[in-house]
XYZ file of C-alpha atoms in Angstrom:
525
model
C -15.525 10.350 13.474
C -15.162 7.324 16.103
C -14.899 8.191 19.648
C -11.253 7.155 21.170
C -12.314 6.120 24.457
C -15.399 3.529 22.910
C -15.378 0.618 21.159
C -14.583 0.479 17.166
C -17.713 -0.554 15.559
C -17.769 -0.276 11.410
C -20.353 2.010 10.567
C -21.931 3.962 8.007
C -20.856 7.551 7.459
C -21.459 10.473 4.894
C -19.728 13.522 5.500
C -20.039 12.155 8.781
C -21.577 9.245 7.488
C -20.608 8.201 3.782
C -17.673 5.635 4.033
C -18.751 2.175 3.917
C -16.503 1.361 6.460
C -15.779 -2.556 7.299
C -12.900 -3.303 9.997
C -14.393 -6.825 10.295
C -14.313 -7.368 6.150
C -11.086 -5.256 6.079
C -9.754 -7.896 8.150
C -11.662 -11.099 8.138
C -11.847 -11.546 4.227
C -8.104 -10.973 3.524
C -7.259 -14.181 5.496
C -8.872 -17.497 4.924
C -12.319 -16.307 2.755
C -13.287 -19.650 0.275
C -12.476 -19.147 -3.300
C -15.231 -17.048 -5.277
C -15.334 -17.311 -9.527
C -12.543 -15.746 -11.414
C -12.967 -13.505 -14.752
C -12.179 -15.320 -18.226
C -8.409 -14.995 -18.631
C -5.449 -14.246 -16.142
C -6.557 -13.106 -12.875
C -4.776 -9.757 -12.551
C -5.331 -7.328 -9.298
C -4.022 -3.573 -10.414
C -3.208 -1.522 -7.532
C -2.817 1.838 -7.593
C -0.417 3.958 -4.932
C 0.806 7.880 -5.058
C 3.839 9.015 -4.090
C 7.182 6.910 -4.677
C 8.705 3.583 -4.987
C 12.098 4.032 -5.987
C 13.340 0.682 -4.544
C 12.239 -3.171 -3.306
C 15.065 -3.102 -0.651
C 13.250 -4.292 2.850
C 15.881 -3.008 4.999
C 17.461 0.802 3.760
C 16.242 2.006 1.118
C 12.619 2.310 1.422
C 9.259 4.595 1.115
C 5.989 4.145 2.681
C 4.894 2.084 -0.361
C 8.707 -0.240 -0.399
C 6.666 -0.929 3.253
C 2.868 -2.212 1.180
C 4.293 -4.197 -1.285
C 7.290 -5.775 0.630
C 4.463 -8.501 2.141
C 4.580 -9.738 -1.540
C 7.978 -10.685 -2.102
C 9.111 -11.275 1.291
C 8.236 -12.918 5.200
C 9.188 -12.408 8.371
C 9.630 -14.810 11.192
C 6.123 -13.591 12.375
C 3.639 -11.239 10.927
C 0.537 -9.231 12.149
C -3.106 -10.225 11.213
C -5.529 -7.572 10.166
C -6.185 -6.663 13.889
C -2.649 -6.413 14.759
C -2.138 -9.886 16.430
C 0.919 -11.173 15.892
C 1.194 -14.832 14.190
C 3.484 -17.358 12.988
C 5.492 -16.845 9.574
C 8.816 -18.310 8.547
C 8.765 -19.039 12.411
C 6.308 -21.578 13.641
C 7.132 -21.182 17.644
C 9.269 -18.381 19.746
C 9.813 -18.582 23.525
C 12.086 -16.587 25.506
C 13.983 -16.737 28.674
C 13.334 -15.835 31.963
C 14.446 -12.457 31.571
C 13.389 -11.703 28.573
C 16.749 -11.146 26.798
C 17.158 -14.515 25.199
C 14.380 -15.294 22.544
C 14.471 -19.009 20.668
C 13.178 -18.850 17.536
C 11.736 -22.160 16.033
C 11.647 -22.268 11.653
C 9.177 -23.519 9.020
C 10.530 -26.284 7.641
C 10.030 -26.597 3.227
C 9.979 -23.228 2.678
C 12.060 -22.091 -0.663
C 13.124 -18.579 -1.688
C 12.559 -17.502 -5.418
C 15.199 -18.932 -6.576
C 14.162 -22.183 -5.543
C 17.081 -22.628 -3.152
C 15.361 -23.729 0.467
C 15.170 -21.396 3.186
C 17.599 -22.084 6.429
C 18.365 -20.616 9.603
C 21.857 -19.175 7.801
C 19.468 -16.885 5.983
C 17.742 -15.512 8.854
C 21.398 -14.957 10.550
C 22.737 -13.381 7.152
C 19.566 -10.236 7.120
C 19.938 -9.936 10.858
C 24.037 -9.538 10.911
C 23.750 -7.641 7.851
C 21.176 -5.382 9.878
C 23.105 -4.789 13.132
C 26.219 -4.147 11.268
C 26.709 -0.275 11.194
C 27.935 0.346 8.181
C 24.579 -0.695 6.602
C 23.137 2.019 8.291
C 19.603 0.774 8.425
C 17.445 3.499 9.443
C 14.618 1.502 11.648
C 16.703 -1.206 13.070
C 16.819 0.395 16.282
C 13.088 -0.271 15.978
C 14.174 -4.110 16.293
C 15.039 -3.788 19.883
C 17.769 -4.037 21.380
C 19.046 -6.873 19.223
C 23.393 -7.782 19.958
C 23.800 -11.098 17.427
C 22.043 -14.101 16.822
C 22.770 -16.923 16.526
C 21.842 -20.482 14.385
C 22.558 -23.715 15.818
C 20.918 -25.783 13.644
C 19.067 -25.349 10.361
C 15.760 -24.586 11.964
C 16.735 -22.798 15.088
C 17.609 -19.093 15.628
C 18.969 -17.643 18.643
C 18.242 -13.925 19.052
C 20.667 -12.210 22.001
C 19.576 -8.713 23.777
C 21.458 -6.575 25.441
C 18.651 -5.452 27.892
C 15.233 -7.180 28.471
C 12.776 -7.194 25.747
C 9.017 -8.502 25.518
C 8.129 -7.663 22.198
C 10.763 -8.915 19.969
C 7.477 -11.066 18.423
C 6.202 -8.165 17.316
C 8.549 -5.436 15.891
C 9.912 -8.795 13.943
C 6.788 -8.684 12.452
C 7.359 -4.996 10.724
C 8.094 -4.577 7.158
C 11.579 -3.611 7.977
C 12.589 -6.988 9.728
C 11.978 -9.401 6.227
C 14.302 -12.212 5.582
C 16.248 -11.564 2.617
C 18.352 -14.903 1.744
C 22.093 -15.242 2.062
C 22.576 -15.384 -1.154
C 20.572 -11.713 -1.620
C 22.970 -10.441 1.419
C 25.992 -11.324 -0.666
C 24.559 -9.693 -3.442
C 23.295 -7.187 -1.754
C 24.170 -4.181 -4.123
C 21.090 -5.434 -6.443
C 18.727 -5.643 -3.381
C 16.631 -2.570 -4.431
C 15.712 -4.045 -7.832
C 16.255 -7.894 -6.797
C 14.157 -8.963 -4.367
C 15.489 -12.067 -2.713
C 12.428 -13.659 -1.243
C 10.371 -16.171 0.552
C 6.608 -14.431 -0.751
C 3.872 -15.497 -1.991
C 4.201 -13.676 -5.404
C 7.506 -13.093 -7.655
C 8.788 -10.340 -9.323
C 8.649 -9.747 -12.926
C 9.128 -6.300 -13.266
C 9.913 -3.089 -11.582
C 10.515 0.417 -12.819
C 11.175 2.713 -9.601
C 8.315 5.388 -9.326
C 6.266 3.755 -11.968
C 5.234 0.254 -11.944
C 5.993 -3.243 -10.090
C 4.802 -6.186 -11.799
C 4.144 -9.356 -9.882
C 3.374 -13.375 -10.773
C 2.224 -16.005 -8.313
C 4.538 -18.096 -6.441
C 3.316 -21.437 -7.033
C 6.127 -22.930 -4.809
C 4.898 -20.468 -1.968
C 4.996 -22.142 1.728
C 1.414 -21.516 2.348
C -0.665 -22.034 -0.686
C -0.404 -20.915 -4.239
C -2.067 -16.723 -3.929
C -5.727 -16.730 -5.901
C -4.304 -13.986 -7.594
C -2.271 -14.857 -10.778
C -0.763 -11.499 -11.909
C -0.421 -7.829 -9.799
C 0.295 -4.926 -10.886
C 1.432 -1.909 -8.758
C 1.028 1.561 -10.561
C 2.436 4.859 -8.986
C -0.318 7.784 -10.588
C 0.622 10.671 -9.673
C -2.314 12.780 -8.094
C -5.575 11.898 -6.217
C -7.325 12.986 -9.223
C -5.463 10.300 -11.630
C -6.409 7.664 -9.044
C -9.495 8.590 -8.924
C -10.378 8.207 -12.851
C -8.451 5.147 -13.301
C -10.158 3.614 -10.461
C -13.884 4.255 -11.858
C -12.701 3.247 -15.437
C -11.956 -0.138 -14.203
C -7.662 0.993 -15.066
C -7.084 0.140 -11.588
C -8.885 -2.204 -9.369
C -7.855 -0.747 -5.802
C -6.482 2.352 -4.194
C -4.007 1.709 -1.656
C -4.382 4.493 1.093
C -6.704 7.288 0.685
C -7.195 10.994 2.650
C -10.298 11.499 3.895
C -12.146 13.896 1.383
C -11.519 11.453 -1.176
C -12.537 8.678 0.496
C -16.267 10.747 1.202
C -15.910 11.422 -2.640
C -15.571 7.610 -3.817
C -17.932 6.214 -1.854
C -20.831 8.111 -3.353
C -19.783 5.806 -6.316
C -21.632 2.682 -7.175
C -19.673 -0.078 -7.268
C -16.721 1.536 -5.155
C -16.251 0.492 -1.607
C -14.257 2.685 0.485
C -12.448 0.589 3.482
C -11.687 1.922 6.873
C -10.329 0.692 10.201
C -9.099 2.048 13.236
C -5.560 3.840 12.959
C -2.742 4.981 14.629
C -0.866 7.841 12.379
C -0.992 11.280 13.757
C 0.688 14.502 13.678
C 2.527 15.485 16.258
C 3.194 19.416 17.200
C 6.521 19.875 19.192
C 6.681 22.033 21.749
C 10.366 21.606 23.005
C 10.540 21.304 25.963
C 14.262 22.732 27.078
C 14.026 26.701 25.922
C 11.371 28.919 26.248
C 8.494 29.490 26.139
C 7.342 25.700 26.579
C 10.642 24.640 28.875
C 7.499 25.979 31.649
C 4.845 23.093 31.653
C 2.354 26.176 32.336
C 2.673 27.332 28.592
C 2.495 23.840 27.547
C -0.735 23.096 29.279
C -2.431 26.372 28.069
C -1.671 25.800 24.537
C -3.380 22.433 25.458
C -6.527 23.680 26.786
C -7.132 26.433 24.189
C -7.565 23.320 21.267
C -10.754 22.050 20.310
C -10.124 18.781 19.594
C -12.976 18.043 18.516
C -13.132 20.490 15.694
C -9.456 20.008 15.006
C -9.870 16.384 14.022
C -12.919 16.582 12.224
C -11.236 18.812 9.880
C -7.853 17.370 10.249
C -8.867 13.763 9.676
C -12.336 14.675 6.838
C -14.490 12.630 9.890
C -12.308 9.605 9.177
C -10.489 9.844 12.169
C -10.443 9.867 16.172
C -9.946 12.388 18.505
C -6.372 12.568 20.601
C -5.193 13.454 24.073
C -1.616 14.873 23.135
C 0.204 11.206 23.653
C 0.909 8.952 20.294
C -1.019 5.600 22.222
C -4.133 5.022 20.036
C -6.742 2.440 20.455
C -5.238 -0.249 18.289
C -2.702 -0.402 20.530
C -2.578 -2.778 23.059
C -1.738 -0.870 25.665
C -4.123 2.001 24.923
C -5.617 3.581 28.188
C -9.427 3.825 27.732
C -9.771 5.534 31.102
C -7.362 8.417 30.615
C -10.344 11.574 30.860
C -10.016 13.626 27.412
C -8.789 16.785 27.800
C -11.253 19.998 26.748
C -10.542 23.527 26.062
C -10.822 25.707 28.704
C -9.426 29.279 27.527
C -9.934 30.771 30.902
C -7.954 28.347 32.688
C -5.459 28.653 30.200
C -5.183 32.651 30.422
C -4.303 32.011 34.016
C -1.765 29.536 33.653
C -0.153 32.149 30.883
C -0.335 34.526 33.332
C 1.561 32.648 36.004
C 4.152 31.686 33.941
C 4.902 35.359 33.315
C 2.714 36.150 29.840
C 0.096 37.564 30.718
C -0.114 39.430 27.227
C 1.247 36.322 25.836
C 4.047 36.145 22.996
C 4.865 35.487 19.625
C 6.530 32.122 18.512
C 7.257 30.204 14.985
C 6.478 26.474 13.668
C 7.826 25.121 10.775
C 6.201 22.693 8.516
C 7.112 20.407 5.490
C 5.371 20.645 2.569
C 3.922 16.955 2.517
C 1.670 15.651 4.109
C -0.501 18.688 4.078
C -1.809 17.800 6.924
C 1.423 18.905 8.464
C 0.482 22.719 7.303
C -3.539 22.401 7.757
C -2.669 20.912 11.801
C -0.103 24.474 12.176
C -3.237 26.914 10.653
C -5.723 25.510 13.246
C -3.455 25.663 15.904
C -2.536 29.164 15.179
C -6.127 30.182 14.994
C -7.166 28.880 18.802
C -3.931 29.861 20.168
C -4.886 33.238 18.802
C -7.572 32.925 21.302
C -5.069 33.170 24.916
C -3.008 35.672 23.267
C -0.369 33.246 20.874
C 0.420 34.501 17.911
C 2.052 31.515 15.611
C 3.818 32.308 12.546
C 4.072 29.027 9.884
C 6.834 28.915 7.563
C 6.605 26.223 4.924
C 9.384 24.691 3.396
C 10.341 21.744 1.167
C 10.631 18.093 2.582
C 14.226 17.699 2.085
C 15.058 20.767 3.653
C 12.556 20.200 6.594
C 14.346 16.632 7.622
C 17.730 18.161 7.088
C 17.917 21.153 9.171
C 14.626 21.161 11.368
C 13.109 17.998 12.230
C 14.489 16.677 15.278
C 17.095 19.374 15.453
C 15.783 20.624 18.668
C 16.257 24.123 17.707
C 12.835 24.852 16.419
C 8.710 23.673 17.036
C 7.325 22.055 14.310
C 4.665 19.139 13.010
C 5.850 15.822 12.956
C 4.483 13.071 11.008
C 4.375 9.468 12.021
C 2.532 6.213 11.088
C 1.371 3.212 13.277
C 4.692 1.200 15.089
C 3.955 -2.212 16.051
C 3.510 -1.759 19.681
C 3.200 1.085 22.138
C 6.686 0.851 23.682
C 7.919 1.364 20.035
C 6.026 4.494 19.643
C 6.659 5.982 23.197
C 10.458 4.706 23.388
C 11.061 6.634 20.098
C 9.737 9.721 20.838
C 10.055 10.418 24.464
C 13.456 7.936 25.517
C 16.697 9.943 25.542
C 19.027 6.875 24.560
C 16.562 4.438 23.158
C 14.730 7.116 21.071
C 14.930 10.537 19.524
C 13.473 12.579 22.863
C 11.627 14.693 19.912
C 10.425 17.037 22.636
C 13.122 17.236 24.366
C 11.448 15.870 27.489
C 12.749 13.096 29.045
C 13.476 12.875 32.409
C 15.517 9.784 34.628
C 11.562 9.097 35.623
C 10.023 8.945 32.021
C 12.868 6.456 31.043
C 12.833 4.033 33.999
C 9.242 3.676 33.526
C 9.811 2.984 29.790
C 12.766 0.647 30.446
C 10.514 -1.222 32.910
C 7.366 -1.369 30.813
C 9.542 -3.057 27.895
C 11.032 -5.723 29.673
C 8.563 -7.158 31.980
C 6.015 -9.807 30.800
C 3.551 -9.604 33.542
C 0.558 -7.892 31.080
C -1.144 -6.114 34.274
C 2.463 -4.707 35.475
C 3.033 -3.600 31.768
C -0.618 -1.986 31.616
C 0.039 -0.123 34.434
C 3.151 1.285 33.418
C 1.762 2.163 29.819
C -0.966 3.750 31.675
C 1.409 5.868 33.920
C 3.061 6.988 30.479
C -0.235 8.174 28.774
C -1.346 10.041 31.929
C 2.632 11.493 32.574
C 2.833 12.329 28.445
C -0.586 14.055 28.143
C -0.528 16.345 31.550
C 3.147 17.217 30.782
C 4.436 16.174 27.801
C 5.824 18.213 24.948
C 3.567 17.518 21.779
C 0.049 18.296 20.641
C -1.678 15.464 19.417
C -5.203 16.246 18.330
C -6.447 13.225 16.145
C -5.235 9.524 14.858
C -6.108 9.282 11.263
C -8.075 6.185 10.197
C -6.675 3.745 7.473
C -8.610 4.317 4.413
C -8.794 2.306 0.890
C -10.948 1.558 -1.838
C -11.514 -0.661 -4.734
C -14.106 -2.149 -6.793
C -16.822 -4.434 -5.500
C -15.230 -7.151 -7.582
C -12.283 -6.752 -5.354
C -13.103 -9.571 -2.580
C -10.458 -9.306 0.879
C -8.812 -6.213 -0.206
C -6.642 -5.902 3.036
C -6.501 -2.773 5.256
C -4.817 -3.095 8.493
C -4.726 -1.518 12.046
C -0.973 -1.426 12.864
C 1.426 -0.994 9.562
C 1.426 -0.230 5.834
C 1.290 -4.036 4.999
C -0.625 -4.773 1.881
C -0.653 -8.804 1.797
C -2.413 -9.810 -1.107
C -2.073 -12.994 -1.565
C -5.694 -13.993 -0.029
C -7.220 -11.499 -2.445
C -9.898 -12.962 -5.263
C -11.557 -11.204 -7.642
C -15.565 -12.009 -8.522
C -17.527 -12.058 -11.638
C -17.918 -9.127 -13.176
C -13.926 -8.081 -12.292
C -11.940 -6.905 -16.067
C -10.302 -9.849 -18.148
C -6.981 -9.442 -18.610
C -4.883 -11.814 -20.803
């Protein structure tokens, strides 16, 4: 388990040290590597992912995987390399005003969609009024920013309008979420979850929700026919299944992996296991406007009685880093290295249960969805060293559907959260702490936590934003309303005749069109 507050090096680990970790091969190889020999035959990558796929739609209707694949079939104006830099796509240049609430987008000219119809400014106008219009309901694109209308004066200029300053509109247009689906796929928009209506570098030739996606090169694509000739995406439905198909050469890659399995396949020859610096974490809210945790008192002893330490190791199987109780990790940009880690001090936090008036402490509830089960396995170690200062946690379980429908972010009850990497800080800390911007998860937020949130996001002076970002880690860990133990590394694994299987630091993209395959990799007709 890497250190938060130190660099990232790739290392060797069993246990502790078994995972052949490789954030600079993660990275480096997907983009750019020379070709290396293909097998006889059709050169066909098999992927395998669990959980479920039901649709291709980029902008509603979409699962953590819909997020992987989406990279395939579809750009964005910009994208993010392996370490999270952001980089031209369909857009070549951006600038923005003064302010920050006017950005001028500049296109790639040549590009063609699937259909071989060519790619225009009207399409990038189409996805992005299509977006903003309510009835669409599309669940991230407050995530966007605070996007009004845009606007295409010519066929290779976009206009993007805000209705408050914003300095990251380069990035969250790099998300999964913000892909340019053509006009002609917004008009026909009913099909979009089976239809993909692309710019990518591979095309679809079949998909069967929850089962399989089947995927052929674009030789037409903008930036170089993919090495790749055929993919295959298979949804298995247990770790176990993955795990047999993957040593029986059936599949060629696992997609995202838990820790314990990833100690388990790399004790396998010819597996490498892949991991890089992450940003997904479980949050436990504490909310913040009822008791017991409305006093900051209560908060900060639940704080001190948690060995982080110990909680992440177990929480994250080593592949992981230890938290401070704010969502900023160190792929972030604005991640505060000098923030001082917090350690358990039960004394201390006897006292401060004593001041706030429990001095034989209490008894209180979280609730937890059944999946991830990390959710449940972050609520049992909790309970255990709260047990220590006198709280006594009970943990009901239910189902997923139920959980998001009458618990999470309800602000009635505490419970775990569970969230993956956004594309900047201010996206992260905006959702969960900003009363209008966000959710206010913890029911937190103060005039002061917003205005320094509302500054942060619209200045472009990097040392003013630093500060700021800084101010918000310190503010959110002393007083916040979440506990925030560990950020989980991003784990995958495939066969050594994979070359430049891609595992990123920020997102679930899983661009594969830089991916070859070596001698030795299956031949598939």
């Amino acid at each position: 388990m890497t250190k938060p507050n130190s660099t990232y090096r790739p290392q060797a680990l069993s246990r502790r040290s078994l995972l052949r970790t490789s954030a600079a091969a993660a990275g480096g190889l997907a983009f750019g590597l020379p070709s290396v020999a293909r097998a006889a035959g059709t050169s066909t990558l098999i992927v395998s992912m669990a959980g479920d796929m039901p649709s291709l739609d980029p902008m509603v209707r979409f699962t953590a995987n819909s997020w992987r694949v989406s990279p395939n079939l579809y750009n964005g104006l910009t994208r993010f390399d392996a370490d999270g830099t952001v980089q031209p796509d369909l857009a070549t240049s951006w600038e923005a005003d003064a302010e920050t609430q006017s950005w001028t987008f500049t296109l790639r000219e040549g590009v063609l969609f699937h259909d071989g119809e060519a790619f225009t400014s009207a399409d990038v106008k189409a996805t992005f009024d299509k977006m903003l219009d309510p009835e669409t309901s599309a669940p991230y694109r407050a995530e966007m920013g605070p996007i009004t209308s845009v606007d295409a004066p010519d066929e290779l200029t976009v206009i993007f309008h805000l209705s408050a300053p914003f300095a990251d509109l380069p990035s969250t247009l790099a998300t999964s979420t913000a892909k340019i689906i053509s006009a002609r796929g917004i008009a026909d928009f009913e099909n979009i979850t089976v239809k993909p209506y692309g710019t990518g570098p591979f095309r679809l030739v079949s998909f069967t929700p929850n089962d399989r996606l089947e995927l052929e090169a674009n030789p037409d694509y903008f930036d170089g026919r993919p090495e790749l000739d055929r993919i295959l995406i298979r949804l298995l439905p247990d770790t176990t299944a993955q795990i047999t198909a993957l040593r029986n050469k059936e599949v060629d890659a696992i997609a995202d992996l838990d820790g314990s399995t990833a100690i388990d396949l790399a004790s396998y020859e010819g597996v490498e296991v892949q991991e890089v610096p992450g940003g997904n974490f479980n949050n436990l809210v504490l909310l913040a406007d009822r008791p017991p945790f409305s006093d900051n008192r209560v908060r900060e002893a639940l704080k001190l009685c948690i060995d982080r330490e110990a909680l992440a190791d177990v929480l994250t199987e080593s592949a992981g880093v230890v938290a401070n109780d704010h969502p900023v990790s160190e792929v972030y940009r604005y991640f505060d290295a000098d923030l001082p880690m917090r350690t358990p001090d039960l004394e201390k936090a006897k006292a401060l249960l004593v001041e706030a008036g429990y001095p034989d402490g209490f008894e209180h509830k979280i609730v937890v969805g059944a999946n991830p089960p990390a959710r449940e396995k972050l609520a049992v170690l909790v309970q255990a060293m709260a047990q220590q200062i006198g709280i006594n946690f009970t943990i009901e379980k239910m189902d997923n559907s139920r959980f998001l429908s009458t618990v999470w972010n309800k602000g009635t009850e505490s419970y775990v959260g569970n969230y993956v990497t956004r594309p900047t800080a201010d996206l992260i800390l905006t959702k969960l702490y900003h009363a209008e911007l966000g959710i206010d998860e913890g029911r937190w937020a103060t005039p002061e936590s917003n205005a320094i949130l509302e500054e942060a996001r619209a200045t472009t002076d990097e040392a003013k934003r630093s500060e700021l970002y800084a101010q918000f880690q310190e503010m959110a860990k002393n007083d916040g309303p979440f506990i925030i133990s560990a950020f989980y590394n991003n784990l995958a694994a495939n066969n050594d005749y994979v070359i430049g299987f891609p595992v990123h630091r920020i997102g679930l993209d899983m661009p594969l069109a830089k991916v070859t395959l070596a001698d030795g990799a299956p031949s598939r007709g």
